[in-house]
């Protein structure tokens, strides 16, 4: 969620004791929309003016900076390095922060400047003002073409945005409570009505008001009785009191292990699928939320890039295999050229140079039917015979090489299919990096130039069967090879039959696994495969000693024998239950 005005007020209340009086030592701009002020006392103040994540917070995350600082960063360094923070203000319940700074210019004169952060979605901005309130520079210049009512350009006086025609719980508490008492039309949804009439309240909190009043997030005013209307008014009153008393609680919401939202108060509207967790500080909460989201977005972007590259290579290899098969089919007609050569040779005595067709009896067939053999009139009869024999030998040789090329193309296509399957299962940045390295080593994508990337230890997915035996599941083709290579020869190896998927190792430690152990390991093999959404999936398994890797084979490609087959249905619930890490 974007940082709403009340949550922003909570963040500023937490920051003031740490920032007031602090001196700015350095200014960095790690990304286009991000400014980091390094403050004395080892504090890092992040000001983000991005459209999707505008905010101000103290951060512990170290960000890489560009080799050449942007011009805006250079300008801020000129004006702000050495400045002290005098105050941090928020105009009423607006999504804005004004940092007043005591600065010393190049002539040694002391003056005040202001750094204004506007956290307003796609109109977010960061503006530096001089002592008279004129704009020195802004992160995004806004001219008359972009806004006819409010320009942000160097030299102009800065004016606050025109406030929305909505009530504020902070400065108009009595009016806001009276409006809540009256409520809206019977068919009007409570949460939408709250958003339309009150400033500083996010959609999450509006839904929370509706839920606490009517026990549903989409309840309408017509469905509220008098007691529930009173509960809605009480929600407004309690929120106003909490804001005036600066009584907040950093709350982060998790769903399926991923952060989905955050706020400044307890949330009750979600069921068991969402976990509501508190944090020690708002800065810690924002670091955790946005770091996880940025990693997810980065992983998704890298996943899309890799998937596109592998899909293009797979499709190209499929087309190559089809063309080779077409050429191979042509080689199966080579006997026709040998027959033509034989019949031309047998009829040399009656042929003349310059003929275009030879009408000859085919004595290789019963009844000796007459066939027409096309001739090159520029060649002699002997040369026409030699030409057909040459074509026969050429196709005979091509058959052998084409068979090899088709097998190689099919293997490459199968390998790329397995990479696509691994990409569909990848979730973390480390998994995508591992697959990227694999594709670089197999020459499907270029190796990045620049500093050498360090390879970090990369653990496989680890599970435990109901009886306590460990099960390892590969995350990439390279790791599949490593798992099989390092496994005990008495361990069991599992893989879906003729279906791309991860290699699975059931570690038995010399013990004989039970039927349940085998079935659970087979279920994991089916779950981490292309047959994840299917039922009754065939999974082959055998002791590791019967699994071999052919010389020169691509990562993850093996052969095996002495195997048995289990038919299992993938179960997400069971997979999560058996998961260790």
XYZ file of C-alpha atoms in Angstrom:
581
model
C 0.000 0.000 0.000
C 1.158 3.607 -0.441
C 1.977 5.286 2.851
C -1.259 6.984 3.977
C -1.263 10.280 5.874
C -1.886 8.842 9.366
C 0.783 6.162 8.891
C 3.130 8.907 7.679
C 2.379 10.897 10.827
C 3.235 7.810 12.891
C 6.563 7.445 11.075
C 7.435 11.109 11.659
C 6.567 10.835 15.356
C 9.061 7.972 15.573
C 11.754 9.813 13.585
C 11.761 13.218 15.327
C 13.686 12.226 18.492
C 16.410 10.620 16.348
C 16.662 13.267 13.617
C 16.215 16.660 15.265
C 19.686 18.173 15.594
C 21.353 15.479 13.474
C 23.958 16.621 10.939
C 23.953 15.476 7.314
C 27.349 13.992 6.401
C 26.632 12.540 2.959
C 23.967 12.535 0.276
C 23.459 9.537 -2.018
C 21.022 8.749 -4.837
C 21.073 4.957 -5.349
C 18.044 5.049 -7.677
C 16.182 7.652 -9.707
C 13.493 8.170 -7.065
C 15.573 7.551 -3.930
C 17.679 9.932 -1.855
C 19.616 8.667 1.174
C 20.873 11.176 3.742
C 23.699 9.756 5.856
C 23.408 11.408 9.265
C 25.968 11.602 12.003
C 25.369 8.788 14.472
C 25.320 6.148 11.719
C 21.742 6.903 10.659
C 20.540 6.484 7.082
C 17.431 8.494 6.204
C 15.686 7.290 3.055
C 13.422 9.651 1.114
C 11.633 7.818 -1.680
C 9.568 9.756 -4.212
C 8.687 6.771 -6.396
C 5.130 6.459 -7.660
C 4.557 3.034 -6.056
C 6.518 3.391 -2.832
C 6.806 7.041 -1.637
C 7.953 7.224 1.966
C 10.441 8.544 4.518
C 12.165 6.225 6.977
C 15.406 5.228 8.624
C 16.835 2.254 6.783
C 19.431 -0.404 7.512
C 19.534 -1.654 3.927
C 22.733 -0.792 2.047
C 22.018 0.202 -1.548
C 24.464 0.296 -4.432
C 25.175 3.771 -5.780
C 25.886 4.613 -9.427
C 29.487 5.312 -10.415
C 28.465 8.805 -11.599
C 26.085 10.611 -9.190
C 23.006 12.155 -10.896
C 22.824 15.941 -11.170
C 20.080 16.182 -8.524
C 22.284 14.298 -6.084
C 25.234 16.629 -6.809
C 23.033 19.658 -6.186
C 21.769 18.274 -2.866
C 25.354 17.583 -1.806
C 26.260 21.179 -2.548
C 23.435 22.577 -0.414
C 22.847 19.990 2.309
C 26.142 18.375 3.348
C 26.917 19.722 6.826
C 23.329 20.911 7.421
C 21.465 20.223 10.667
C 17.880 19.046 10.900
C 15.847 21.677 12.732
C 12.332 20.284 12.362
C 10.194 17.680 10.602
C 6.613 18.729 9.929
C 3.530 17.357 8.227
C 0.862 19.828 7.055
C -2.311 18.593 8.824
C -3.121 15.089 7.514
C -1.490 15.516 4.115
C 0.914 13.018 2.582
C 3.763 15.522 2.776
C 6.903 15.984 4.861
C 8.794 19.250 5.284
C 12.340 18.983 6.647
C 13.680 22.359 7.790
C 17.485 22.429 7.676
C 20.101 24.846 8.957
C 22.723 25.148 6.227
C 26.009 26.960 5.691
C 26.695 28.203 2.171
C 30.065 28.497 0.408
C 30.569 31.967 1.904
C 30.120 30.701 5.451
C 26.705 32.310 5.904
C 24.047 30.423 7.818
C 20.598 30.097 6.273
C 17.619 27.796 6.348
C 16.487 25.565 3.553
C 13.629 23.124 3.314
C 13.445 19.698 1.719
C 9.848 18.819 0.858
C 8.788 15.227 0.185
C 5.413 14.868 -1.523
C 4.130 11.292 -1.115
C 1.240 11.506 -3.563
C 1.380 8.450 -5.804
C 2.368 9.185 -9.387
C 2.664 12.899 -8.463
C 5.260 12.190 -5.772
C 8.213 14.566 -5.769
C 11.161 15.840 -3.759
C 11.694 19.614 -3.760
C 14.545 21.743 -2.328
C 13.543 25.287 -1.235
C 15.703 28.260 -0.304
C 15.159 30.547 2.716
C 12.541 32.626 0.832
C 10.532 29.570 -0.182
C 11.689 29.542 -3.803
C 12.348 26.261 -5.551
C 16.072 25.548 -5.934
C 15.493 22.253 -7.738
C 13.112 19.318 -7.721
C 13.408 15.660 -8.572
C 10.705 16.011 -11.232
C 10.101 19.343 -12.864
C 6.448 20.113 -13.558
C 5.820 22.720 -16.254
C 2.599 24.191 -17.628
C 2.226 21.312 -20.091
C 2.051 18.832 -17.217
C -0.024 20.965 -14.831
C -1.888 24.169 -15.587
C -2.514 24.951 -11.914
C 0.717 24.075 -10.098
C 4.168 24.257 -11.667
C 7.333 23.076 -9.916
C 10.295 24.786 -11.566
C 13.508 26.361 -10.239
C 13.005 30.026 -9.318
C 9.255 29.780 -8.660
C 7.800 30.194 -5.181
C 6.671 26.880 -3.738
C 3.017 26.446 -2.818
C 1.428 23.503 -1.061
C -0.983 21.445 -3.170
C -4.617 22.494 -2.942
C -6.148 20.357 -0.176
C -8.928 17.971 -1.126
C -12.487 18.829 -0.145
C -12.538 16.228 2.621
C -12.751 16.312 6.402
C -9.722 15.745 8.636
C -9.933 13.714 11.834
C -7.189 15.910 13.258
C -8.298 19.499 12.598
C -12.045 18.936 12.057
C -12.830 16.250 14.594
C -16.296 17.521 15.587
C -17.429 17.886 11.997
C -16.008 14.496 11.054
C -17.811 12.766 13.943
C -21.087 14.504 13.090
C -20.765 13.367 9.480
C -20.052 9.808 10.612
C -23.197 9.932 12.783
C -25.337 10.918 9.767
C -23.675 8.352 7.494
C -24.440 7.838 3.829
C -27.268 6.551 1.653
C -28.688 3.104 2.317
C -27.135 1.610 -0.831
C -23.755 3.250 -0.311
C -20.824 1.041 0.736
C -19.361 2.196 4.037
C -15.698 1.896 3.015
C -16.176 3.849 -0.238
C -18.136 6.539 1.629
C -15.279 6.897 4.146
C -12.725 7.314 1.359
C -14.911 9.921 -0.376
C -15.419 12.100 2.714
C -12.286 11.807 4.888
C -8.678 12.688 4.228
C -5.706 10.715 5.516
C -7.500 7.343 5.532
C -6.331 4.503 3.294
C -8.585 1.857 1.657
C -7.305 -0.705 4.185
C -8.417 1.410 7.164
C -11.726 2.303 5.467
C -12.463 -1.411 5.083
C -11.444 -1.947 8.713
C -13.962 0.694 9.843
C -16.682 -1.061 7.831
C -15.713 -4.487 9.170
C -15.628 -3.424 12.829
C -19.020 -1.750 12.446
C -20.912 -4.246 10.281
C -18.698 -7.393 10.438
C -18.185 -7.226 6.649
C -15.761 -5.160 4.620
C -18.340 -4.417 1.891
C -21.284 -3.667 4.192
C -23.711 -0.907 3.136
C -25.268 1.739 5.363
C -28.730 0.262 4.881
C -27.550 -2.965 6.545
C -26.332 -1.199 9.733
C -28.544 -1.030 12.806
C -28.288 1.746 15.392
C -25.693 -0.071 17.470
C -23.531 -0.680 14.423
C -23.797 2.975 13.370
C -22.671 3.873 16.875
C -19.732 1.477 16.514
C -18.750 3.236 13.271
C -18.786 6.645 14.988
C -16.726 5.161 17.837
C -14.131 3.942 15.310
C -13.747 7.490 14.025
C -13.471 8.848 17.570
C -10.920 6.240 18.681
C -8.820 6.845 15.571
C -8.903 10.625 16.085
C -7.823 10.214 19.724
C -5.024 7.829 18.772
C -3.747 10.314 16.171
C -3.848 13.254 18.603
C -2.080 11.206 21.281
C 0.366 9.712 18.763
C -0.595 6.217 19.819
C 0.373 3.845 16.993
C 1.378 0.227 16.421
C 3.536 -0.889 13.448
C 1.619 -3.780 11.846
C 2.630 -5.833 8.802
C 0.331 -8.318 7.048
C 1.634 -11.568 5.566
C -0.131 -13.938 3.179
C 1.468 -17.167 1.913
C 4.732 -16.052 3.462
C 4.789 -12.746 1.537
C 4.104 -9.257 2.936
C 0.971 -7.779 1.371
C 0.236 -4.636 3.396
C 1.146 -2.584 6.468
C -0.523 -0.020 8.708
C -0.420 1.719 12.113
C -3.123 -0.215 14.023
C -4.367 -3.793 14.571
C -6.337 -5.293 11.663
C -9.213 -7.762 12.123
C -10.868 -7.899 8.674
C -8.829 -10.806 7.290
C -9.279 -14.470 8.090
C -6.773 -17.171 8.887
C -5.062 -16.925 5.475
C -3.486 -13.601 6.506
C -1.056 -13.260 9.412
C -1.042 -9.931 11.286
C 2.352 -9.282 12.896
C 3.680 -6.309 14.863
C 7.178 -4.843 14.608
C 9.360 -2.827 16.981
C 9.431 0.270 14.784
C 7.892 1.718 11.653
C 11.297 1.973 9.987
C 11.902 -1.742 10.580
C 8.420 -2.497 9.231
C 8.961 -0.407 6.081
C 12.405 -1.939 5.481
C 10.954 -5.436 5.769
C 7.915 -4.727 3.594
C 9.589 -2.866 0.736
C 12.753 -4.979 0.703
C 10.649 -8.126 0.308
C 8.485 -6.501 -2.351
C 11.473 -5.170 -4.302
C 13.036 -8.614 -4.223
C 9.791 -10.170 -5.451
C 9.536 -7.639 -8.279
C 13.197 -8.114 -9.186
C 12.801 -11.893 -9.163
C 9.642 -11.677 -11.257
C 11.378 -9.414 -13.767
C 14.420 -11.665 -13.969
C 12.135 -14.668 -14.234
C 10.306 -13.078 -17.169
C 13.585 -12.215 -18.897
C 14.994 -15.714 -18.458
C 11.730 -17.379 -19.424
C 11.574 -15.300 -22.613
C 15.183 -16.145 -23.524
C 14.694 -19.873 -22.887
C 11.330 -19.956 -24.695
C 12.860 -18.324 -27.781
C 15.751 -20.822 -27.730
C 13.339 -23.742 -27.193
C 11.124 -22.681 -30.099
C 14.157 -22.181 -32.339
C 15.419 -25.664 -31.470
C 11.963 -27.144 -32.136
C 11.917 -25.530 -35.587
C 15.416 -26.830 -36.248
C 14.359 -30.359 -35.290
C 11.338 -30.167 -37.608
C 13.492 -28.981 -40.534
C 15.990 -31.766 -39.883
C 13.178 -34.320 -39.822
C 11.943 -32.966 -43.151
C 15.435 -33.366 -44.613
C 15.675 -36.839 -43.096
C 12.398 -37.855 -44.755
C 13.911 -36.820 -48.099
C 16.847 -39.205 -47.552
C 14.416 -42.131 -47.427
C 13.832 -41.643 -51.161
C 17.490 -42.230 -51.994
C 16.815 -45.694 -53.528
C 14.908 -43.934 -56.286
C 18.154 -42.259 -57.425
C 20.045 -45.558 -57.375
C 17.287 -47.166 -59.463
C 17.510 -44.315 -61.987
C 21.296 -44.752 -62.215
C 20.966 -48.499 -62.759
C 18.323 -48.119 -65.478
C 20.289 -45.370 -67.262
C 23.399 -47.566 -67.203
C 21.396 -50.535 -68.561
C 20.081 -48.407 -71.442
C 23.267 -46.583 -72.451
C 23.394 -48.419 -75.784
C 20.183 -46.819 -77.006
C 20.488 -43.350 -75.431
C 21.610 -40.186 -77.226
C 23.056 -36.981 -75.796
C 20.575 -34.104 -75.374
C 17.584 -36.263 -74.412
C 15.376 -34.890 -71.615
C 13.566 -38.103 -70.643
C 14.445 -41.789 -70.738
C 11.530 -44.209 -71.195
C 12.852 -47.415 -69.677
C 11.475 -50.731 -68.450
C 11.861 -51.209 -64.695
C 13.100 -54.772 -64.563
C 13.250 -54.587 -60.718
C 9.449 -54.892 -60.575
C 7.201 -57.684 -61.738
C 5.883 -57.097 -65.212
C 8.700 -54.641 -66.003
C 6.500 -51.504 -66.073
C 7.790 -48.539 -68.064
C 8.942 -45.504 -66.072
C 10.051 -42.031 -67.145
C 13.471 -40.907 -65.861
C 14.213 -37.164 -66.156
C 17.586 -36.361 -67.752
C 19.804 -33.307 -67.940
C 20.141 -32.609 -71.674
C 23.463 -30.833 -71.100
C 25.013 -34.016 -69.721
C 25.962 -37.221 -71.499
C 24.101 -40.474 -70.625
C 27.098 -41.624 -68.547
C 27.118 -38.296 -66.669
C 23.372 -38.550 -65.979
C 23.919 -41.999 -64.462
C 26.821 -40.678 -62.358
C 24.700 -37.729 -61.207
C 21.986 -40.046 -59.854
C 24.517 -42.316 -58.130
C 26.115 -39.254 -56.549
C 22.758 -38.055 -55.229
C 22.082 -41.528 -53.835
C 25.413 -41.589 -51.965
C 24.883 -38.035 -50.746
C 21.500 -38.888 -49.238
C 22.849 -42.089 -47.744
C 25.607 -40.177 -45.955
C 23.184 -37.406 -44.956
C 20.869 -39.939 -43.315
C 23.512 -40.872 -40.755
C 24.405 -37.251 -39.913
C 20.802 -36.088 -39.875
C 19.897 -38.838 -37.429
C 22.627 -37.541 -35.105
C 21.545 -33.903 -35.565
C 17.894 -34.727 -34.890
C 18.794 -36.563 -31.696
C 20.973 -33.654 -30.589
C 18.245 -31.081 -31.370
C 15.624 -33.125 -29.511
C 17.933 -33.420 -26.491
C 18.554 -29.658 -26.526
C 14.828 -28.993 -26.764
C 14.178 -31.378 -23.868
C 16.901 -29.653 -21.839
C 15.357 -26.226 -22.464
C 11.949 -27.615 -21.494
C 13.468 -28.728 -18.195
C 14.907 -25.230 -17.636
C 11.460 -23.718 -18.233
C 10.050 -26.108 -15.671
C 12.708 -25.045 -13.138
C 11.935 -21.383 -13.852
C 8.241 -21.991 -13.195
C 9.160 -23.367 -9.739
C 11.777 -20.705 -8.862
C 10.765 -18.196 -6.189
C 13.889 -16.476 -4.876
C 16.481 -14.251 -6.489
C 19.140 -16.839 -5.648
C 17.265 -19.502 -7.624
C 17.013 -17.245 -10.671
C 20.718 -16.376 -10.383
C 21.588 -20.077 -10.285
C 19.531 -20.774 -13.420
C 21.068 -17.710 -15.118
C 24.574 -19.061 -14.408
C 23.537 -22.436 -15.820
C 22.297 -20.792 -19.033
C 25.500 -18.768 -19.273
C 27.628 -21.886 -18.904
C 25.584 -23.652 -21.590
C 25.969 -20.569 -23.853
C 22.271 -19.770 -24.125
C 22.722 -16.263 -22.711
C 25.778 -14.043 -22.606
C 27.992 -13.890 -19.571
C 27.821 -10.501 -17.913
C 30.853 -8.337 -18.306
C 32.290 -6.524 -15.308
C 33.089 -7.795 -11.847
C 32.947 -11.513 -11.271
C 29.836 -12.695 -9.471
C 30.431 -14.647 -6.290
C 28.747 -18.042 -6.137
C 26.949 -18.510 -2.835
C 26.050 -21.816 -1.242
C 22.694 -22.867 -2.604
C 20.742 -25.385 -0.557
C 18.173 -27.677 -2.196
C 14.590 -27.798 -1.018
C 14.533 -30.060 2.016
C 11.620 -32.144 3.311
C 11.051 -34.875 5.871
C 8.758 -37.831 5.349
C 6.210 -38.748 7.994
C 8.658 -41.303 9.422
C 11.546 -38.801 9.534
C 13.584 -39.619 6.411
C 15.106 -36.609 4.633
C 14.077 -35.784 1.061
C 16.100 -33.393 -1.121
C 14.587 -31.690 -4.188
C 16.770 -29.930 -6.742
C 16.094 -26.274 -7.595
C 17.975 -26.262 -10.917
C 19.458 -28.712 -13.412
C 22.953 -28.077 -12.069
C 21.759 -28.829 -8.544
C 19.935 -31.924 -9.807
C 23.308 -33.236 -11.024
C 24.973 -32.375 -7.724
C 22.281 -34.114 -5.664
C 22.577 -37.350 -7.626
C 26.376 -37.223 -7.682
C 26.729 -36.674 -3.927
C 23.951 -39.034 -2.831
C 24.722 -42.350 -1.189
C 24.444 -45.188 -3.729
C 21.862 -46.805 -1.455
C 19.622 -43.696 -1.455
C 16.617 -43.640 -3.761
C 16.294 -41.402 -6.804
C 12.876 -40.234 -8.079
C 11.760 -38.526 -11.286
C 8.502 -38.164 -13.182
C 8.291 -40.563 -16.128
C 8.831 -38.782 -19.471
C 7.861 -35.483 -17.795
C 10.244 -32.643 -16.983
C 10.765 -32.120 -13.270
C 13.225 -31.875 -10.394
C 15.421 -34.762 -9.300
C 14.401 -36.020 -5.864
C 16.660 -37.948 -3.470
C 15.237 -39.971 -0.578
C 18.067 -40.309 1.926
C 17.733 -43.693 3.568
C 21.056 -43.908 5.450
C 21.197 -47.609 4.574
C 17.672 -48.272 5.864
C 14.834 -49.758 3.844
C 12.230 -47.034 3.246
C 8.596 -47.805 3.951
C 5.860 -47.660 1.330
C 4.729 -44.330 2.838
C 8.256 -42.916 2.514
C 8.427 -43.942 -1.135
C 4.981 -42.565 -1.884
C 5.683 -39.212 -0.193
C 8.988 -38.821 -2.043
C 7.225 -39.702 -5.318
C 4.525 -37.136 -4.519
C 7.222 -34.443 -4.116
C 8.736 -35.465 -7.455
C 5.332 -35.046 -9.102
C 4.674 -31.737 -7.296
C 7.948 -30.223 -8.529
C 7.344 -31.162 -12.145
C 5.321 -30.102 -15.166
C 2.582 -32.467 -13.953
C 1.980 -30.414 -10.788
C -1.680 -29.822 -11.682
C -2.337 -33.411 -12.852
C -3.441 -36.574 -11.083
C -2.155 -40.150 -11.126
C 1.304 -39.007 -12.280
C 3.810 -41.824 -13.083
C 7.023 -41.425 -11.067
C 10.000 -43.728 -11.642
C 12.332 -44.527 -8.754
C 15.419 -46.657 -8.228
C 18.558 -46.775 -6.063
C 21.010 -44.000 -6.959
C 23.583 -46.575 -8.118
C 21.426 -47.271 -11.185
C 21.395 -43.600 -12.276
C 24.084 -42.625 -14.806
C 24.974 -39.364 -16.515
C 26.039 -39.795 -20.157
C 29.321 -38.144 -21.122
C 28.769 -34.649 -22.495
C 25.092 -34.544 -21.535
C 23.450 -31.248 -20.548
C 22.886 -30.505 -16.828
C 20.105 -32.616 -15.356
C 20.155 -35.218 -18.159
C 20.597 -38.803 -16.890
C 19.759 -42.398 -17.765
C 18.537 -45.045 -15.327
C 17.441 -48.670 -15.174
C 16.196 -51.292 -12.694
C 13.414 -48.898 -11.762
C 9.858 -49.182 -10.514
C 6.944 -46.840 -11.078
C 4.494 -45.299 -8.622
C 1.348 -43.416 -9.636
C 0.736 -40.473 -7.311
C -1.250 -37.220 -7.212
C 0.575 -33.985 -6.264
C -0.691 -32.486 -2.993
C 0.272 -28.908 -2.121
C -0.893 -29.265 1.471
C 1.241 -32.356 2.059
C 4.259 -30.730 0.373
C 4.011 -27.724 2.728
C 3.545 -30.028 5.706
C 6.720 -31.995 4.880
C 8.781 -28.877 4.083
C 11.747 -28.029 6.328
C 13.370 -25.231 4.275
